[in-house]
Short mmCIF file of C-alpha atoms in Angstrom, two decimals:
data_model
loop_
_atom_site.label_atom_id
_atom_site.label_comp_id
_atom_site.label_asym_id
_atom_site.label_seq_id
_atom_site.Cartn_x
_atom_site.Cartn_y
_atom_site.Cartn_z
CA MET A 1 -19.95 143.22 224.06
CA LEU A 2 -17.19 143.87 226.59
CA LYS A 3 -15.35 146.10 224.11
CA HIS A 4 -18.59 148.02 223.59
CA LEU A 5 -19.22 148.35 227.33
CA TYR A 6 -15.63 148.99 228.42
CA PRO A 7 -13.63 150.75 225.66
CA LYS A 8 -10.64 151.18 228.03
CA ILE A 9 -9.87 147.42 227.95
CA LYS A 10 -10.23 147.20 224.18
CA LYS A 11 -6.51 146.52 223.55
CA PHE A 12 -6.41 143.69 226.09
CA LEU A 13 -9.53 142.11 224.58
CA ASN A 14 -8.05 142.37 221.06
CA ILE A 15 -4.94 140.50 222.24
CA PHE A 16 -7.11 137.86 223.91
CA ALA A 17 -9.18 137.55 220.72
CA VAL A 18 -6.00 136.52 218.88
CA ILE A 19 -4.51 134.26 221.56
CA ALA A 20 -7.70 132.26 222.32
CA PRO A 21 -8.29 130.93 218.75
CA ALA A 22 -4.56 130.20 218.40
CA PHE A 23 -4.70 128.18 221.62
CA VAL A 24 -7.75 126.24 220.37
CA VAL A 25 -6.03 125.47 217.03
CA ALA A 26 -2.96 124.21 218.93
CA LEU A 27 -5.18 121.92 221.05
CA ILE A 28 -6.86 120.51 217.94
CA ILE A 29 -3.47 119.74 216.35
CA VAL A 30 -2.31 118.01 219.53
CA TYR A 31 -5.51 115.98 219.72
CA ILE A 32 -5.32 114.88 216.05
CA ASN A 33 -1.68 113.73 216.23
CA LYS A 34 -2.37 111.16 219.00
CA ASN A 35 1.32 111.19 219.97
CA PHE A 36 0.61 111.31 223.70
CA PRO A 37 -0.65 108.68 226.18
CA SER A 38 -4.41 108.43 226.86
CA SER A 39 -3.99 109.90 230.36
CA PHE A 40 -2.67 113.10 228.73
CA TYR A 41 -5.86 113.46 226.71
CA GLU A 42 -7.99 112.95 229.81
CA ILE A 43 -6.09 115.77 231.48
CA LEU A 44 -6.42 117.83 228.28
CA ASP A 45 -10.17 117.27 228.29
CA TYR A 46 -10.33 118.46 231.89
CA VAL A 47 -8.18 121.53 231.13
CA VAL A 48 -10.23 122.51 228.09
CA ARG A 49 -13.53 122.21 229.96
CA ASN A 50 -12.42 123.92 233.17
CA PHE A 51 -9.99 126.54 231.90
CA LEU A 52 -11.38 127.34 228.46
CA GLY A 53 -15.02 126.22 228.12
CA PHE A 54 -16.25 127.35 231.54
CA PRO A 55 -14.47 130.76 231.73
CA SER A 56 -15.39 131.75 228.18
CA GLY A 57 -19.06 130.80 228.65
CA PHE A 58 -19.20 132.43 232.09
CA ILE A 59 -17.57 135.68 230.89
CA ALA A 60 -19.86 135.79 227.84
CA GLY A 61 -22.94 135.25 230.05
CA LEU A 62 -21.75 137.94 232.44
CA ALA A 63 -21.15 140.32 229.52
CA ILE A 64 -24.71 139.76 228.29
CA ILE A 65 -26.10 140.47 231.77
CA ILE A 66 -24.05 143.70 232.02
CA TYR A 67 -25.18 144.64 228.52
CA ALA A 68 -28.80 143.98 229.57
CA ALA A 69 -28.40 146.43 232.46
CA SER A 70 -27.19 149.12 230.03
CA LEU A 71 -30.37 148.66 227.95
CA LYS A 72 -32.78 149.01 230.86
CA ASN A 73 -33.73 152.64 230.12
CA ILE A 74 -33.79 152.14 226.34
CA SER A 75 -35.78 148.90 226.13
CA PRO A 76 -36.97 147.33 229.41
CA LYS A 77 -38.40 144.27 227.63
CA GLY A 78 -35.27 143.72 225.52
CA SER A 79 -33.10 144.19 228.61
CA LYS A 80 -35.08 141.53 230.48
CA ASN A 81 -34.69 138.99 227.67
CA PHE A 82 -30.94 139.63 227.41
CA TYR A 83 -30.65 139.25 231.19
CA PHE A 84 -32.23 135.78 231.09
CA SER A 85 -30.08 134.88 228.07
CA GLY A 86 -26.99 135.65 230.15
CA LEU A 87 -28.23 133.52 233.05
CA TRP A 88 -28.93 130.55 230.78
CA LEU A 89 -25.50 130.93 229.16
CA ILE A 90 -23.82 130.87 232.59
CA LEU A 91 -25.77 127.71 233.46
CA TYR A 92 -24.65 126.18 230.16
CA ALA A 93 -21.03 127.17 230.91
CA VAL A 94 -21.23 125.50 234.35
CA SER A 95 -22.89 122.34 233.02
CA THR A 96 -20.38 121.92 230.18
CA GLY A 97 -17.20 123.28 231.74
CA LEU A 98 -17.29 122.15 235.36
CA ILE A 99 -19.39 118.98 235.23
CA PRO A 100 -18.24 115.88 233.24
CA THR A 101 -20.62 114.38 230.69
CA ASP A 102 -21.07 111.06 232.52
CA MET A 103 -22.00 112.71 235.83
CA HIS A 104 -25.52 112.48 237.30
CA VAL A 105 -26.98 115.39 239.25
CA THR A 106 -27.92 113.80 242.59
CA PHE A 107 -30.78 116.10 243.53
CA PHE A 108 -32.71 115.74 240.26
CA GLN A 109 -31.33 112.31 239.24
CA VAL A 110 -30.96 113.41 235.63
CA ASP A 111 -28.06 113.28 233.17
CA ILE A 112 -26.00 116.42 232.86
CA ILE A 113 -26.61 116.28 229.10
CA VAL A 114 -30.28 117.06 229.81
CA ILE A 115 -29.28 120.10 231.89
CA ARG A 116 -27.08 121.27 229.03
CA ALA A 117 -29.91 120.84 226.51
CA VAL A 118 -32.35 122.79 228.71
CA ALA A 119 -29.76 125.57 229.23
CA ALA A 120 -29.04 125.73 225.48
CA PHE A 121 -32.76 125.88 224.71
CA GLY A 122 -33.29 128.64 227.32
CA LEU A 123 -30.38 130.64 225.89
CA LEU A 124 -31.69 130.32 222.33
CA PHE A 125 -35.29 131.11 223.35
CA PHE A 126 -34.47 134.35 225.19
CA LEU A 127 -31.96 135.52 222.58
CA ILE A 128 -34.59 135.16 219.85
CA LYS A 129 -37.11 137.00 222.03
CA ALA A 130 -34.59 139.79 222.68
CA PHE A 131 -33.92 140.34 218.98
CA GLN A 132 -37.63 140.12 218.16
CA THR A 133 -38.30 142.79 220.80
CA PHE A 134 -35.72 145.10 219.22
CA ASP A 135 -37.23 144.54 215.77
CA ILE A 136 -40.74 145.32 217.00
CA GLU A 137 -39.61 148.39 218.97
CA GLN A 138 -37.61 149.72 216.03
CA TYR A 139 -40.62 149.25 213.76
CA ASN A 140 -42.84 151.07 216.28
CA ILE A 141 -40.35 153.95 216.56
CA ILE A 142 -40.19 154.34 212.77
CA GLU A 143 -43.98 154.15 212.47
CA LYS A 144 -44.37 156.73 215.25
CA GLN A 145 -41.93 159.10 213.52
CA ILE A 146 -43.73 158.71 210.19
CA ASN A 147 -47.06 159.44 211.89
CA SER A 148 -45.51 162.43 213.66
CA ILE A 149 -44.20 163.84 210.37
CA ALA A 150 -47.62 163.33 208.78
CA GLU A 151 -49.26 165.05 211.76
CA ALA A 152 -46.78 167.93 211.50
CA GLU A 153 -47.58 168.32 207.80
CA LYS A 154 -51.27 168.30 208.62
CA MET A 155 -50.76 170.95 211.30
CA ALA A 156 -48.77 173.09 208.85
CA SER A 157 -51.62 172.82 206.33
CA LEU A 158 -54.12 173.74 209.03
CA GLY A 159 -51.94 176.74 209.91
CA LYS A 160 -52.05 177.94 206.30
CA LEU A 161 -55.80 177.35 206.21
CA ALA A 162 -56.25 179.29 209.46
CA ALA A 163 -54.18 182.16 208.05
CA GLY A 164 -56.35 182.21 204.92
CA ILE A 165 -59.55 182.23 206.98
CA ALA A 166 -58.12 184.99 209.21
CA HIS A 167 -57.39 187.06 206.12
CA GLU A 168 -60.90 186.53 204.76
CA VAL A 169 -62.48 187.34 208.13
CA ASN A 170 -60.33 190.43 208.65
CA THR A 171 -61.68 192.16 205.51
CA PRO A 172 -65.41 192.19 206.53
CA LEU A 173 -64.40 193.05 210.11
CA THR A 174 -62.56 196.12 208.82
CA LYS A 175 -65.63 197.16 206.81
CA ALA A 176 -67.92 196.58 209.80
CA SER A 177 -65.61 198.64 212.01
CA LEU A 178 -65.65 201.49 209.49
CA ASN A 179 -69.46 201.48 209.33
CA ILE A 180 -69.71 201.42 213.14
CA GLU A 181 -67.40 204.45 213.28
CA LEU A 182 -69.64 206.30 210.79
CA MET A 183 -72.75 205.44 212.85
CA LYS A 184 -71.09 206.73 216.02
CA ASN A 185 -70.12 209.97 214.29
CA SER A 186 -73.75 210.45 213.15
CA LEU A 187 -75.08 209.82 216.67
CA GLU A 188 -72.55 212.26 218.15
CA LYS A 189 -73.68 214.96 215.73
CA ASP A 190 -77.31 214.41 216.79
CA ASN A 191 -76.32 214.55 220.49
CA TYR A 192 -77.09 210.87 221.09
CA LYS A 193 -73.71 210.20 222.71
CA ASP A 194 -75.28 209.42 226.08
CA HIS A 195 -78.09 207.35 224.62
CA ALA A 196 -78.30 203.56 225.23
CA ILE A 197 -78.08 202.93 221.48
CA TYR A 198 -74.73 204.75 221.34
CA ARG A 199 -73.40 202.68 224.24
CA ARG A 200 -74.51 199.45 222.57
CA ILE A 201 -72.86 200.48 219.29
CA ASP A 202 -69.72 201.36 221.24
CA ASN A 203 -69.79 197.88 222.79
CA ILE A 204 -70.21 196.29 219.35
CA GLU A 205 -67.22 198.31 218.12
CA LYS A 206 -65.05 197.02 220.97
CA ASN A 207 -65.99 193.41 220.17
CA ILE A 208 -65.28 193.93 216.46
CA ASP A 209 -61.92 195.50 217.33
CA ASN A 210 -61.15 192.51 219.55
CA ALA A 211 -62.08 190.03 216.80
CA SER A 212 -60.04 192.02 214.30
CA LYS A 213 -57.07 192.00 216.64
CA ILE A 214 -57.26 188.20 216.99
CA ALA A 215 -57.47 187.79 213.20
CA LYS A 216 -54.47 190.10 212.71
CA GLU A 217 -52.49 188.25 215.37
CA LEU A 218 -53.29 184.95 213.67
CA LEU A 219 -52.02 186.32 210.36
CA TYR A 220 -48.95 187.72 212.09
CA PHE A 221 -48.31 184.42 213.89
CA SER A 222 -48.69 182.26 210.75
CA ARG A 223 -46.05 184.10 208.73
CA THR A 224 -43.12 181.77 208.03
CA GLN A 225 -40.72 183.89 205.97
CA ASP A 226 -37.66 185.32 207.68
CA GLU A 227 -37.74 189.01 208.49
CA GLU A 228 -35.33 191.48 209.97
CA PHE A 229 -35.07 191.67 213.73
CA GLN A 230 -37.12 194.34 215.46
CA ARG A 231 -36.68 195.86 218.90
CA VAL A 232 -40.01 195.28 220.67
CA PRO A 233 -41.29 195.34 224.26
CA LEU A 234 -41.29 191.84 225.74
CA LYS A 235 -44.59 192.53 227.50
CA GLU A 236 -46.27 193.25 224.16
CA ILE A 237 -45.21 189.83 222.84
CA VAL A 238 -46.57 188.15 225.99
CA GLU A 239 -49.91 189.95 225.66
CA ASN A 240 -50.19 189.15 221.94
CA ALA A 241 -49.56 185.46 222.63
CA LEU A 242 -52.18 185.43 225.38
CA SER A 243 -54.73 187.15 223.10
CA LEU A 244 -54.38 184.27 220.62
CA LEU A 245 -55.28 181.77 223.34
CA GLN A 246 -57.90 183.74 225.26
CA SER A 247 -60.75 181.42 224.21
CA ASN A 248 -58.99 178.57 226.06
CA MET A 249 -58.30 180.55 229.24
CA SER A 250 -61.73 181.35 230.66
CA ARG A 251 -60.99 179.44 233.89
CA VAL A 252 -57.30 180.29 234.10
CA GLU A 253 -55.76 183.02 236.21
CA VAL A 254 -52.83 184.57 234.34
CA LYS A 255 -50.15 186.37 236.32
CA ILE A 256 -47.75 188.50 234.26
CA SER A 257 -44.67 189.99 235.87
CA VAL A 258 -42.94 191.66 232.93
CA SER A 259 -41.67 195.22 233.02
CA LYS A 260 -42.71 197.61 230.23
CA ASN A 261 -39.07 198.69 229.99
CA LEU A 262 -37.80 195.26 228.91
CA TYR A 263 -37.05 195.16 225.18
CA ILE A 264 -35.66 192.32 223.05
CA ASP A 265 -34.36 192.19 219.48
CA CYS A 266 -36.34 189.51 217.66
CA ILE A 267 -38.62 188.44 214.85
CA PRO A 268 -41.82 189.09 216.83
CA TRP A 269 -44.08 186.36 215.38
CA LYS A 270 -41.34 183.77 215.86
CA ILE A 271 -41.01 184.59 219.55
CA GLU A 272 -44.81 184.71 219.84
CA GLU A 273 -44.80 181.12 218.55
CA VAL A 274 -42.45 180.16 221.39
CA PHE A 275 -44.68 181.84 223.98
CA VAL A 276 -47.88 180.35 222.52
CA ASN A 277 -46.37 176.86 222.56
CA ASN A 278 -45.27 177.09 226.18
CA ILE A 279 -48.55 178.64 227.34
CA MET A 280 -50.46 175.83 225.58
CA ASN A 281 -48.26 173.25 227.35
CA SER A 282 -49.07 174.93 230.67
CA LEU A 283 -52.80 174.89 229.84
CA GLU A 284 -52.65 171.16 229.16
CA ALA A 285 -50.65 170.56 232.34
CA ILE A 286 -53.28 172.30 234.53
CA GLY A 287 -56.29 170.96 232.64
CA HIS A 288 -57.34 174.48 231.54
CA LYS A 289 -58.14 175.35 235.16
CA GLY A 290 -55.70 176.92 237.62
CA TRP A 291 -53.05 179.59 237.23
CA ILE A 292 -50.18 180.41 234.90
CA LYS A 293 -47.39 182.80 235.81
CA ILE A 294 -44.98 184.42 233.34
CA THR A 295 -42.08 186.26 234.93
CA ALA A 296 -39.23 188.18 233.28
CA GLN A 297 -35.94 188.89 235.06
CA LYS A 298 -32.92 190.87 233.89
CA ALA A 299 -29.47 189.87 235.14
CA GLN A 300 -25.87 189.69 233.88
CA GLY A 301 -26.63 190.84 230.35
CA GLU A 302 -29.54 188.40 229.93
CA ILE A 303 -33.31 188.46 230.11
CA LYS A 304 -34.83 185.31 231.56
CA VAL A 305 -38.51 184.43 231.15
CA LEU A 306 -39.92 181.82 233.54
CA PHE A 307 -43.08 179.83 232.81
CA GLU A 308 -44.77 178.53 235.97
CA ASP A 309 -48.19 176.97 236.49
CA SER A 310 -50.28 175.16 239.09
CA GLY A 311 -49.49 171.78 237.51
CA GLU A 312 -47.12 169.16 238.90
CA GLY A 313 -44.12 170.34 236.87
CA ILE A 314 -41.92 168.50 234.40
CA PRO A 315 -40.82 165.03 235.65
CA ASP A 316 -37.05 164.63 236.08
CA GLU A 317 -36.94 161.56 233.85
CA ILE A 318 -38.17 163.44 230.75
CA ALA A 319 -36.56 166.84 231.39
CA GLY A 320 -33.54 165.97 229.25
CA LYS A 321 -35.65 164.77 226.31
CA LEU A 322 -38.13 167.66 225.98
CA PHE A 323 -36.38 169.39 223.10
CA GLU A 324 -35.75 166.26 221.05
CA PRO A 325 -37.75 165.98 217.80
CA PHE A 326 -40.81 163.70 217.98
CA PHE A 327 -40.57 163.33 221.76
CA THR A 328 -44.01 163.76 223.33
CA THR A 329 -45.84 162.63 226.45
CA LYS A 330 -49.22 163.15 224.83
CA LYS A 331 -51.47 160.35 223.64
CA PRO A 332 -51.21 159.22 219.97
CA GLY A 333 -52.88 161.75 217.70
CA LYS A 334 -52.72 164.51 220.33
CA GLY A 335 -49.23 165.84 219.68
CA THR A 336 -46.39 165.68 217.15
CA GLY A 337 -43.47 166.08 219.54
CA LEU A 338 -42.19 168.97 217.41
CA GLY A 339 -43.45 171.99 219.37
CA LEU A 340 -40.56 172.43 221.80
CA TYR A 341 -38.07 171.25 219.18
CA ILE A 342 -39.21 174.12 216.92
CA CYS A 343 -39.03 176.49 219.91
CA TYR A 344 -35.46 175.32 220.50
CA GLY A 345 -34.56 176.19 216.88
CA ILE A 346 -36.23 179.62 217.11
CA MET A 347 -34.39 180.48 220.33
CA GLN A 348 -31.07 179.43 218.81
CA LYS A 349 -31.80 181.66 215.81
CA HIS A 350 -32.22 184.53 218.28
CA ASN A 351 -28.92 183.72 220.06
CA GLY A 352 -31.03 182.67 223.02
CA GLU A 353 -31.82 179.49 224.84
CA ILE A 354 -34.77 177.42 226.01
CA LYS A 355 -34.10 175.06 228.89
CA VAL A 356 -35.48 173.32 231.96
CA GLU A 357 -34.61 174.72 235.38
CA LYS A 358 -35.49 173.67 238.91
CA LYS A 359 -37.51 176.13 241.00
CA MET A 360 -39.04 175.24 244.36
CA ASP A 361 -38.57 171.50 243.68
CA LYS A 362 -40.40 171.80 240.33
CA ASN A 363 -38.94 171.73 236.83
CA ILE A 364 -40.07 174.70 234.73
CA ILE A 365 -39.38 176.03 231.23
CA VAL A 366 -37.06 179.05 231.04
CA LEU A 367 -36.31 181.27 228.03
CA VAL A 368 -33.04 183.19 227.94
CA PHE A 369 -32.60 186.23 225.64
CA PRO A 370 -29.46 188.32 225.20
CA GLU A 371 -30.16 191.79 226.56
CA ASN A 372 -28.72 193.43 223.42
#
């Protein structure tokens, strides 16, 4: 454990690991030979207990306690059990190394052998609990990852299904739009352009165009094959991403601060996926009510996109884990923990970056694109 915790003292511990057993073997040989007076063996017993038994047990107990502290963030329950194991081992070291077997503890009026037995039992009990905790936690982690993979597969299937539906919906929408255009042309010829019927038909056409646009965007978004990079306005990508989510944003104020002159080289639907994912995370953070702000800044050969919202921000303790696969703060069944991990891969493919930055005491998501 000490070698694991303190690699710098590894050589010293390796030397000690050779000397200690050799010393014990030498003591056994001396004890078996019986070539020394009985007083020598009494002194030997004292030396072994006080200078070998106690220090080794105490150091081992201390090592377990230090090891427990290193596990606190990984497994609080396992850390706690290891901590108590270390304490019981230190008590065992004291009761065996410093206190003779025939001694009575005055305060409790019990044999020291009983104290040793209790300490040994406590050590064994908490060690078993510690290892059981690790087994259970490891099983839970594996089960969670399997469920996350299954959920991701399900979401991928749903994406394909949605793309198929969008394709099927887009065809009748195109036909309806064509017929509306013919009706408008007929009304214009008959000088009904200012009539209420014409205005209603015009309104229907706008709604059909809007529905068609959403269907096209869904098809565009669901494409998975790699394509060549295109130079596109960043604002257009932002607006396309927002149009995909407009049904979820009826009570959300969206503030866009992106210049029309900002262009990026990208695979558009891939970058739209990044924007959609981050906007959805903002929607969940504000409970679909509040404001979302998307700001683009150009500086030092880079274009930075900042996602801000009226939520509490990203907690410091999870900021470093956000882009890890299967990491999620959502309830079971609500998220796969793959969204930001996929975004991370997409941004890397575009020679860009997705990261967490501090702004006004709040952690926010920032995208970084190369200007050229």
